[in-house]
Short mmCIF file of N, CA and C in Angstrom, two decimals:
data_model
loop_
_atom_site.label_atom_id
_atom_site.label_comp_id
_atom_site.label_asym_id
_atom_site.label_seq_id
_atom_site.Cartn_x
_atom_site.Cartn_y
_atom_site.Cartn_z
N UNK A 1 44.71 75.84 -29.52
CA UNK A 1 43.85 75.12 -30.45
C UNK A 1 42.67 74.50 -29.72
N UNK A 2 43.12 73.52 -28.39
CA UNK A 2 42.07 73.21 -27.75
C UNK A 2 40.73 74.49 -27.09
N UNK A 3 41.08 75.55 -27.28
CA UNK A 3 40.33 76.47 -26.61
C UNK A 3 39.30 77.01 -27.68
N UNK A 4 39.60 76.85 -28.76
CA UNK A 4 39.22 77.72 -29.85
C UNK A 4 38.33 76.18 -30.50
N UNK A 5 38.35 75.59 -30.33
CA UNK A 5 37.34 74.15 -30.05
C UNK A 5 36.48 74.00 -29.43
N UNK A 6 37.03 74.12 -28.12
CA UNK A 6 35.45 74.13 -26.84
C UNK A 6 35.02 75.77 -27.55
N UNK A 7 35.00 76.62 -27.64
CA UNK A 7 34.61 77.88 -28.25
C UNK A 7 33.85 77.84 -28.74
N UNK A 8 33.95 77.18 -30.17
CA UNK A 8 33.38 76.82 -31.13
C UNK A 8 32.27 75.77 -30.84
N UNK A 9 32.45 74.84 -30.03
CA UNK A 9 31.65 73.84 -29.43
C UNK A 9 30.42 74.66 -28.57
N UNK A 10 31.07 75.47 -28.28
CA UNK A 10 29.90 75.99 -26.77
C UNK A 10 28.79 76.71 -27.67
N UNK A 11 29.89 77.66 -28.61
CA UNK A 11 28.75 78.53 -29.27
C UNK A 11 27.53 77.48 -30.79
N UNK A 12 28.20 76.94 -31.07
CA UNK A 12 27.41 75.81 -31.53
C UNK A 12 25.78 75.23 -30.51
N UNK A 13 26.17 74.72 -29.29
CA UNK A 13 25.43 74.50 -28.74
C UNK A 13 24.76 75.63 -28.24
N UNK A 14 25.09 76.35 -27.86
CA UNK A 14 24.13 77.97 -27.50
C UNK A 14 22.77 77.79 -28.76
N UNK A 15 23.59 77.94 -29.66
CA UNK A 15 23.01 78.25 -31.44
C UNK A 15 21.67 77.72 -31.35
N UNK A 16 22.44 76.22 -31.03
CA UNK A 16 20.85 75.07 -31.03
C UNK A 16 19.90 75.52 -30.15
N UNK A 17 20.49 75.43 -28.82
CA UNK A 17 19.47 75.59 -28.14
C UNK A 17 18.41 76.58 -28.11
N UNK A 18 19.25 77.96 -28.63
CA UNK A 18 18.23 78.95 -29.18
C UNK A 18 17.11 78.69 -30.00
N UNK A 19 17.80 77.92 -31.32
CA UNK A 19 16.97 77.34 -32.02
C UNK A 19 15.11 76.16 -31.68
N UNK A 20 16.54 75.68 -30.87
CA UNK A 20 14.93 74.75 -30.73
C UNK A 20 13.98 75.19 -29.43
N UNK A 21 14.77 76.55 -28.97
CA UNK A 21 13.91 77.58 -28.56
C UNK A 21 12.76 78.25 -28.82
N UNK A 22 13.14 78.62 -29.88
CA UNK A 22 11.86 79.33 -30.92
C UNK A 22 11.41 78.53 -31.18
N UNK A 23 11.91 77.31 -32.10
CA UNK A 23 10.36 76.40 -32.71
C UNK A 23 9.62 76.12 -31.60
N UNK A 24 10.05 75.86 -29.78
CA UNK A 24 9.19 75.42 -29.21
C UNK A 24 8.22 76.06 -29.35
N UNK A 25 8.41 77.47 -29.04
CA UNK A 25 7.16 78.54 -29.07
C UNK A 25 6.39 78.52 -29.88
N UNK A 26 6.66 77.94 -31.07
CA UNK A 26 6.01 77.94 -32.39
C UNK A 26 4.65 76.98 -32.14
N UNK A 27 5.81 75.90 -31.91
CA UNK A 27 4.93 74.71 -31.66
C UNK A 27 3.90 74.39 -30.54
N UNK A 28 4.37 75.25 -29.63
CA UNK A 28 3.15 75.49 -28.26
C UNK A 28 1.87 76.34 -28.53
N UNK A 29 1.96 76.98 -29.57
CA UNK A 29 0.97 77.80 -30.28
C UNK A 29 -0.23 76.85 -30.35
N UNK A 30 -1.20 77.18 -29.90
CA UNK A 30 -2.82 76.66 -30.19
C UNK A 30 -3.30 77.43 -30.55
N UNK A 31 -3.92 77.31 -32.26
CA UNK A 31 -4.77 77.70 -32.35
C UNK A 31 -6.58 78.01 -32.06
N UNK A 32 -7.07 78.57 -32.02
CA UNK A 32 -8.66 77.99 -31.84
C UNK A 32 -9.08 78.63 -33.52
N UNK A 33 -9.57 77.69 -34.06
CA UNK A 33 -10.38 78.04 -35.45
C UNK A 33 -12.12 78.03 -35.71
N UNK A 34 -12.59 79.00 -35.56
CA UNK A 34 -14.26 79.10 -35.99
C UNK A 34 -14.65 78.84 -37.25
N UNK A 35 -15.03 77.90 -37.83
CA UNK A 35 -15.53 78.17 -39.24
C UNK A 35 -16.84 77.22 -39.40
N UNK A 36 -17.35 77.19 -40.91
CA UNK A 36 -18.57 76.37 -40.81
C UNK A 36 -18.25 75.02 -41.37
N UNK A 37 -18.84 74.05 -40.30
CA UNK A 37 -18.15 72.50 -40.70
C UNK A 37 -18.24 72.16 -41.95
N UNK A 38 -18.78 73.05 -43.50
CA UNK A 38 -18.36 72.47 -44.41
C UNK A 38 -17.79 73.46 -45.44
N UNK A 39 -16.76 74.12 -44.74
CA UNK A 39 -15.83 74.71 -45.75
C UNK A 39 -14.50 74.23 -45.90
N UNK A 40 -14.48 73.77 -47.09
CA UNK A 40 -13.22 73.17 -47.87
C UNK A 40 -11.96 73.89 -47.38
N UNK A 41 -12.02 75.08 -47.94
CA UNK A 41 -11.04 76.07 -47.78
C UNK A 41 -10.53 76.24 -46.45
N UNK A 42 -10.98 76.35 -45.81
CA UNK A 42 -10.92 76.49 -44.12
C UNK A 42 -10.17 75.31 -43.95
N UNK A 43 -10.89 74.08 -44.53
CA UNK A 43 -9.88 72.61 -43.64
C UNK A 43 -8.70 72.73 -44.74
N UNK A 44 -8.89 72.86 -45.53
CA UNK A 44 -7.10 73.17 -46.21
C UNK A 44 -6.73 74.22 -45.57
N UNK A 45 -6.78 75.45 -44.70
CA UNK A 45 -5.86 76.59 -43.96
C UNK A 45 -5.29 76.08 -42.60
N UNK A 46 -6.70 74.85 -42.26
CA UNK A 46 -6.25 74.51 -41.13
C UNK A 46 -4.85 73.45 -41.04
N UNK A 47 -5.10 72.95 -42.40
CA UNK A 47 -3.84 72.11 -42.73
C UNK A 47 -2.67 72.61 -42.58
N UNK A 48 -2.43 73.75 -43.41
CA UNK A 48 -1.83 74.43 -43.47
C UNK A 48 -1.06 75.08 -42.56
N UNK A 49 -2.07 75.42 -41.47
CA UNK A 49 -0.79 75.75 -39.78
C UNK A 49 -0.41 74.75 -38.97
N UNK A 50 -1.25 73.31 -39.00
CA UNK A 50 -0.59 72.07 -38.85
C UNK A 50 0.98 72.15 -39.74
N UNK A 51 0.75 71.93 -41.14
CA UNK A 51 2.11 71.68 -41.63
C UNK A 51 3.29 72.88 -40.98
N UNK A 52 2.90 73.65 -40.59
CA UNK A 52 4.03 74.83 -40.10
C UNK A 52 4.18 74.92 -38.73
N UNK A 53 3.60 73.98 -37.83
CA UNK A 53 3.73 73.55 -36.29
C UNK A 53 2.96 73.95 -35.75
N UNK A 54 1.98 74.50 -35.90
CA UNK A 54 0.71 74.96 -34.77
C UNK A 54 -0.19 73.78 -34.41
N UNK A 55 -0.33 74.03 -32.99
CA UNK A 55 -1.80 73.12 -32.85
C UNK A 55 -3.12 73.80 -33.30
N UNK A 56 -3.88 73.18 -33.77
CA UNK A 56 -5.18 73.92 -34.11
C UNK A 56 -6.58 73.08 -33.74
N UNK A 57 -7.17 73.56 -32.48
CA UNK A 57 -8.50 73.01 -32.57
C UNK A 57 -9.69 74.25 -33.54
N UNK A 58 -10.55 73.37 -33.97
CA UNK A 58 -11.61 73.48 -34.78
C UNK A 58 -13.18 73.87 -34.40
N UNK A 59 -13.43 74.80 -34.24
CA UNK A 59 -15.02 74.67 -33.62
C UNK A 59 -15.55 75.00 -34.95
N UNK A 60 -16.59 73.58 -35.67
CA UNK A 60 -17.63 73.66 -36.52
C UNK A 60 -19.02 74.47 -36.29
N UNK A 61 -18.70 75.51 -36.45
CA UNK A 61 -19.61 77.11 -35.57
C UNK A 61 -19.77 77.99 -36.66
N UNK A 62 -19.59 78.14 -37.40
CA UNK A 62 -19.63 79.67 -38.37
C UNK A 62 -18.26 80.46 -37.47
N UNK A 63 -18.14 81.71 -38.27
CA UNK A 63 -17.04 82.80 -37.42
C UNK A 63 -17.29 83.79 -37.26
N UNK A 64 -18.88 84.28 -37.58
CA UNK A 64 -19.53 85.66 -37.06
C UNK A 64 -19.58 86.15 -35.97
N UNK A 65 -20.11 85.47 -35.28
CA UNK A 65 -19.63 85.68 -33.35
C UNK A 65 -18.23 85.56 -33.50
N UNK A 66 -17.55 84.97 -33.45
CA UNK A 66 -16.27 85.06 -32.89
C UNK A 66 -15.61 85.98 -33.80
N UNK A 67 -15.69 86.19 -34.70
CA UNK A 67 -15.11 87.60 -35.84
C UNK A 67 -15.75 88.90 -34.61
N UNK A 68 -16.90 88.92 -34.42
CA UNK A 68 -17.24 90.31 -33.38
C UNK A 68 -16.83 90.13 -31.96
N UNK A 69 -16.93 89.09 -31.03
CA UNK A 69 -16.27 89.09 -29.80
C UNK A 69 -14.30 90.20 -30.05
N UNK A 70 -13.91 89.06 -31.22
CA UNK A 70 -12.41 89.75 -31.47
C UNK A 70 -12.35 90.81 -31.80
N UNK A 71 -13.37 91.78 -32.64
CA UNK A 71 -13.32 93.27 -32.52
C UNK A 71 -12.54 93.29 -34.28
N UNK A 72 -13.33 92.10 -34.99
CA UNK A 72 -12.52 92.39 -36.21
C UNK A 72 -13.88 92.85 -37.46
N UNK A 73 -14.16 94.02 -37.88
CA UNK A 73 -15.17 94.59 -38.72
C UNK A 73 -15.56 93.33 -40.00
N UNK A 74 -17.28 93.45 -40.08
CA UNK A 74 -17.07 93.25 -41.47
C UNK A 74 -16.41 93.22 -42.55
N UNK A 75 -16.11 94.62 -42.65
CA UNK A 75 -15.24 94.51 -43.83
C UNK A 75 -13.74 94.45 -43.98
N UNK A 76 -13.37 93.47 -43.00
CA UNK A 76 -11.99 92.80 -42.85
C UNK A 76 -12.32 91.28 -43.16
N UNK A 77 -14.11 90.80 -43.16
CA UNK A 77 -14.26 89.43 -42.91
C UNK A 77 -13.59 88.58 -44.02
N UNK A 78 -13.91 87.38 -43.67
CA UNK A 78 -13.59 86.14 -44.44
C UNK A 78 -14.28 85.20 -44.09
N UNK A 79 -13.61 84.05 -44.43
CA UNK A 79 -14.78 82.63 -44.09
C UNK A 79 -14.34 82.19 -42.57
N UNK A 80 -13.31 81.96 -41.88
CA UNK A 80 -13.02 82.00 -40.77
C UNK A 80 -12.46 82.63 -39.98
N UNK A 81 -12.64 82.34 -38.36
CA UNK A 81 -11.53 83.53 -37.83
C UNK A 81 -10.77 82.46 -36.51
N UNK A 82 -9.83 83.07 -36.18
CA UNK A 82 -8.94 81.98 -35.37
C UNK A 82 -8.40 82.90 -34.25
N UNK A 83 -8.34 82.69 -32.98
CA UNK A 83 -7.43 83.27 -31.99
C UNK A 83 -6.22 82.17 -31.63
N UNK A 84 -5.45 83.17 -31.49
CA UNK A 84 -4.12 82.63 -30.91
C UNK A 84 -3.18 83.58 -29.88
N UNK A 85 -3.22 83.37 -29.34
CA UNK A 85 -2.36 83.89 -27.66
C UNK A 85 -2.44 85.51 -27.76
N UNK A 86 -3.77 85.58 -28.01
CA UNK A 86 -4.41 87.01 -27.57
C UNK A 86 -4.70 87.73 -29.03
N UNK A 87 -4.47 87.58 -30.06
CA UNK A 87 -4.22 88.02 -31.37
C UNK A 87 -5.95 87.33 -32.00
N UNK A 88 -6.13 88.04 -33.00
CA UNK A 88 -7.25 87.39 -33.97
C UNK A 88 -6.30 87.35 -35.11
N UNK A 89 -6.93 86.31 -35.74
CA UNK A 89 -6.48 86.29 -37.32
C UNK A 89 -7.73 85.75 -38.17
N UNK A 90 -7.79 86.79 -39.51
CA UNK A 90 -9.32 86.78 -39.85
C UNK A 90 -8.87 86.33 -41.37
N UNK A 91 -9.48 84.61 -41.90
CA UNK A 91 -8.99 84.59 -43.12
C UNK A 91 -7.79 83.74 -43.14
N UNK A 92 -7.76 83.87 -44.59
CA UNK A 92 -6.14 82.80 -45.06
C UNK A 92 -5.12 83.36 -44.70
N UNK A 93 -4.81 83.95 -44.01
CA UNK A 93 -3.15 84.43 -42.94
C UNK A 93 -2.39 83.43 -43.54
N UNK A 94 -1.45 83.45 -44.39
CA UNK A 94 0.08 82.64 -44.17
C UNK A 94 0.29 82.32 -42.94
N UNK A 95 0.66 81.60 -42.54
CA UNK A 95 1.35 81.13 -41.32
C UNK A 95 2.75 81.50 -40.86
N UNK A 96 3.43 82.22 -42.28
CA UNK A 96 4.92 82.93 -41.49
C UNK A 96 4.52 84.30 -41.02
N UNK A 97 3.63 84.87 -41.16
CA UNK A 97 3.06 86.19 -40.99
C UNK A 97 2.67 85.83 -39.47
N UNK A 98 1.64 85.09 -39.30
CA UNK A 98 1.03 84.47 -38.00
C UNK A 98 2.52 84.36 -36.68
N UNK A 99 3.35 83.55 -37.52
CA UNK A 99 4.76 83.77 -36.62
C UNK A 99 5.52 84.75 -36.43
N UNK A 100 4.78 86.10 -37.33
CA UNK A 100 6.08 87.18 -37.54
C UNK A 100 5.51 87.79 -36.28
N UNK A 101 4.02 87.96 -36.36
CA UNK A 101 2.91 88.48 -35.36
C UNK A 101 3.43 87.96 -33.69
N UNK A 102 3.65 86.76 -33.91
CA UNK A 102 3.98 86.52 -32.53
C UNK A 102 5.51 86.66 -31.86
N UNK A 103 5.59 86.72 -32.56
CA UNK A 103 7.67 86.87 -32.48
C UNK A 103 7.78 88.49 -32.48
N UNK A 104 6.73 89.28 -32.99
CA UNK A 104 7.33 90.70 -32.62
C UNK A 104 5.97 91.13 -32.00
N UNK A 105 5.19 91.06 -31.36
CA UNK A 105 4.16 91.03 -30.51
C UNK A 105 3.43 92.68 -30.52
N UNK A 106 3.23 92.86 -31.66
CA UNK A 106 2.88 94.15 -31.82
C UNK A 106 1.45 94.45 -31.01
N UNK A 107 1.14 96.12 -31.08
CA UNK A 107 0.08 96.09 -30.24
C UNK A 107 -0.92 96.20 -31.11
N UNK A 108 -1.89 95.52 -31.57
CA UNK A 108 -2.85 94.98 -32.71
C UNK A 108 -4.02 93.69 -31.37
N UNK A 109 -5.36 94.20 -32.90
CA UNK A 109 -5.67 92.89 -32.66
C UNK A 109 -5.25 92.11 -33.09
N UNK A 110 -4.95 91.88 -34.46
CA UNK A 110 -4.40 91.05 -35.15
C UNK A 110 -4.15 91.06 -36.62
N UNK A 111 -4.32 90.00 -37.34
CA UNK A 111 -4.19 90.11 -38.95
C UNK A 111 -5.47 89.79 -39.32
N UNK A 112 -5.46 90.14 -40.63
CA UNK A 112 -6.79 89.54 -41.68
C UNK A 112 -6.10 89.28 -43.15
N UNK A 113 -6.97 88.80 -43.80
CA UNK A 113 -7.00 88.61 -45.37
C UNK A 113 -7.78 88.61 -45.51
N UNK A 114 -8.54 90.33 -46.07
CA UNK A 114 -10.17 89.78 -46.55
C UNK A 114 -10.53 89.08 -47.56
N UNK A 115 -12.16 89.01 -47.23
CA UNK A 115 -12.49 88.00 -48.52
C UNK A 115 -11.46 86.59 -48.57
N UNK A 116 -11.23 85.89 -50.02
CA UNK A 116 -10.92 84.86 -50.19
C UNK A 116 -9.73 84.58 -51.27
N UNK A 117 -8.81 85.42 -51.20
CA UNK A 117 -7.98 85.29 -52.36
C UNK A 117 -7.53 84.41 -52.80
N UNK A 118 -7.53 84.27 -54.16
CA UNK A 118 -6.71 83.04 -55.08
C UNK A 118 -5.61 83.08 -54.74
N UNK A 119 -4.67 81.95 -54.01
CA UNK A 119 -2.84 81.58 -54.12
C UNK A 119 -3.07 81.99 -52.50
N UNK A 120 -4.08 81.94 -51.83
CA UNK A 120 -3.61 82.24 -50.17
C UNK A 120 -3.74 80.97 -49.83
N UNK A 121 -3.12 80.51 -48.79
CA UNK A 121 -2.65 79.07 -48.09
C UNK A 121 -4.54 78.78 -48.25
N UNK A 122 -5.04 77.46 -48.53
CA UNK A 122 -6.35 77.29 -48.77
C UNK A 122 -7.18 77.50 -49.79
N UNK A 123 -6.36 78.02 -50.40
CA UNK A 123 -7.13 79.21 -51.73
C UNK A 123 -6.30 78.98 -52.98
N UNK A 124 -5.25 77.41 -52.80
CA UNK A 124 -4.48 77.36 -53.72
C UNK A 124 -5.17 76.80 -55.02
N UNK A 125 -4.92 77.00 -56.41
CA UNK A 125 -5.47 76.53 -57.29
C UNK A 125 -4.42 77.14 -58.93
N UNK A 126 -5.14 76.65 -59.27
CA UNK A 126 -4.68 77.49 -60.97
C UNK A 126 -4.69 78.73 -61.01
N UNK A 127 -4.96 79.69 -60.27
CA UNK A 127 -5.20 81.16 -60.43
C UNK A 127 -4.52 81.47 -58.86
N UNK A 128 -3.71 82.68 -58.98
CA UNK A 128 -3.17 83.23 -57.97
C UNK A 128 -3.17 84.58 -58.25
N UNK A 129 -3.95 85.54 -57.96
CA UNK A 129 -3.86 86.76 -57.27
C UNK A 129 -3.42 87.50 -55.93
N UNK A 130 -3.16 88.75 -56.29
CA UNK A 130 -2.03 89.58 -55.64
C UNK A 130 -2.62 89.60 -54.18
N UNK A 131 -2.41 89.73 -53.31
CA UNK A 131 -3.25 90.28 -51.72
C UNK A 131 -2.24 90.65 -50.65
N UNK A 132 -2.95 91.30 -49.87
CA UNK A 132 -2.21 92.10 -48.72
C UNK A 132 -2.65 91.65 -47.60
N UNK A 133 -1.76 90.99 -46.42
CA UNK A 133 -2.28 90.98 -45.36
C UNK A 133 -2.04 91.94 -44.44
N UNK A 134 -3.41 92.19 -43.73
CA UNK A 134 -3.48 93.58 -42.99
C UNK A 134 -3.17 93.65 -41.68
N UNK A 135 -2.87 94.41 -41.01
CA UNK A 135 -2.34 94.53 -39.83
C UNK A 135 -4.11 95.28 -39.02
N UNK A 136 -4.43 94.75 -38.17
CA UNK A 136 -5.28 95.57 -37.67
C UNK A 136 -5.33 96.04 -36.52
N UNK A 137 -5.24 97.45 -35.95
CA UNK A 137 -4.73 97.67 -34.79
C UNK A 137 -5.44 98.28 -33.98
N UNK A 138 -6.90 98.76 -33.93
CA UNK A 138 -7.48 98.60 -32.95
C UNK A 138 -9.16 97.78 -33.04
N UNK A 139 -9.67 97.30 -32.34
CA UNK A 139 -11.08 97.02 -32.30
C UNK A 139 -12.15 97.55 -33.61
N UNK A 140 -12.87 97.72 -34.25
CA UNK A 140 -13.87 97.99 -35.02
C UNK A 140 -12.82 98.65 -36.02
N UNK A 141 -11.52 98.70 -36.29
CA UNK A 141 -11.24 99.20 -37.67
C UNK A 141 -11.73 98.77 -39.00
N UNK A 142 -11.79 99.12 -40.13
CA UNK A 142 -12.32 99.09 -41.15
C UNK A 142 -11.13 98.74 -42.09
N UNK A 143 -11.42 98.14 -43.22
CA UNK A 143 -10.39 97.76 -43.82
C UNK A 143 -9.61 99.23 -44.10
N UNK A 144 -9.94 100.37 -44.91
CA UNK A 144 -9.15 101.22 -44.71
C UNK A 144 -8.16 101.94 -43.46
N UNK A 145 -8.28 101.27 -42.53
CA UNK A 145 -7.97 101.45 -41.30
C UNK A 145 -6.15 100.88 -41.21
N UNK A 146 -6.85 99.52 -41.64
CA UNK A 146 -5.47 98.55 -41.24
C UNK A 146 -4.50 99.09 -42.27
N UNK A 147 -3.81 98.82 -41.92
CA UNK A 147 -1.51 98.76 -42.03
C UNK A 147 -1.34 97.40 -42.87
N UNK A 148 -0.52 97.82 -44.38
CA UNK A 148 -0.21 96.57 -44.25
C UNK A 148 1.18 95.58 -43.95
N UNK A 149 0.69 94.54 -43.66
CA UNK A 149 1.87 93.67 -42.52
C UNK A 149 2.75 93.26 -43.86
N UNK A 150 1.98 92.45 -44.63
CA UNK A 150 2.84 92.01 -46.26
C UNK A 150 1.98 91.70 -47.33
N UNK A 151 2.66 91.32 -48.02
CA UNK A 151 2.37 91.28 -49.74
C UNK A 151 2.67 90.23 -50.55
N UNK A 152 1.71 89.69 -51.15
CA UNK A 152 2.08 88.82 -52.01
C UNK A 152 1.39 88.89 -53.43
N UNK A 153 2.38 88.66 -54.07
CA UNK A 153 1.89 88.55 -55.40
C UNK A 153 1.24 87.70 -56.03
N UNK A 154 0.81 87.84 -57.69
CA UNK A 154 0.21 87.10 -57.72
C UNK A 154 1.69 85.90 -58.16
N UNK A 155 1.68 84.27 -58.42
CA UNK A 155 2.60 84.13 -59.28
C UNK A 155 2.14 83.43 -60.51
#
């Protein structure tokens, strides 16, 4: 009985520690965010990976340069673009997507959400439409290019 206790005890503690394994990583995440110091939407996305553990600094810059340094096309754009530990993310990205990205470290530049969809983290309101976030996997792809990573509906 006593064995099947410490057992249970050890693997318990394994469990955790795994656990608060991953969130560290989560939470060591810095973002860098480009956008223009007066978009609404943007400081609600940035909220938004705050509330889900990211650090996020802010450069009040536009995200045109930094959308082309990252190798992410026009027509993937949006209103901001953000790097994080080698990845671009272009747009209202969910933030569990952003974690799925880093937890399976695919070979991509990164994600997008073009344009500005209704019901994307930032983009919340009375109207929610359907959108896809894209996987983009090499330099100058085009939105027909990218893979998509997931899906959301409208609700």
């Amino acid at each position: 009985m006593r064995i099947q206790i410490n057992r249970s005890l050890l693997k318990s503690m394994m469990a955790g520690a795994l656990a608060l394994t991953a969130l560290s990583t989560f939470a060591a995440e810095t973002v860098e965010v480009y956008k223009s110091p007066t978009c609404g939407c943007c400081s609600k996305w940035v909220d938004h990976l705050r509330d889900n553990g990211f650090t996020v600094n802010t450069h009040d810059v536009g995200n045109k340069e930094a959308r082309a340094r990252a190798g992410i096309s026009p027509s993937l754009g949006s209103c901001h673009t953000a790097l994080v530990n080698g990845y671009a993310i272009e747009g209202h990205v969910p933030a569990r997507d952003i974690k799925r990205l880093l937890r399976e470290r695919p070979q991509a530049v990164g994600l997008a959400v073009p344009d500005m969809p209704h019901g994307s983290p930032g983009m919340e309101g009375a109207r929610s439409d359907p959108y896809d976030v894209l996987l983009v996997k090499q330099k100058g792809d085009q939105r027909r290019d990218a893979a998509v990573y997931s899906s959301y509906p409208s609700k």
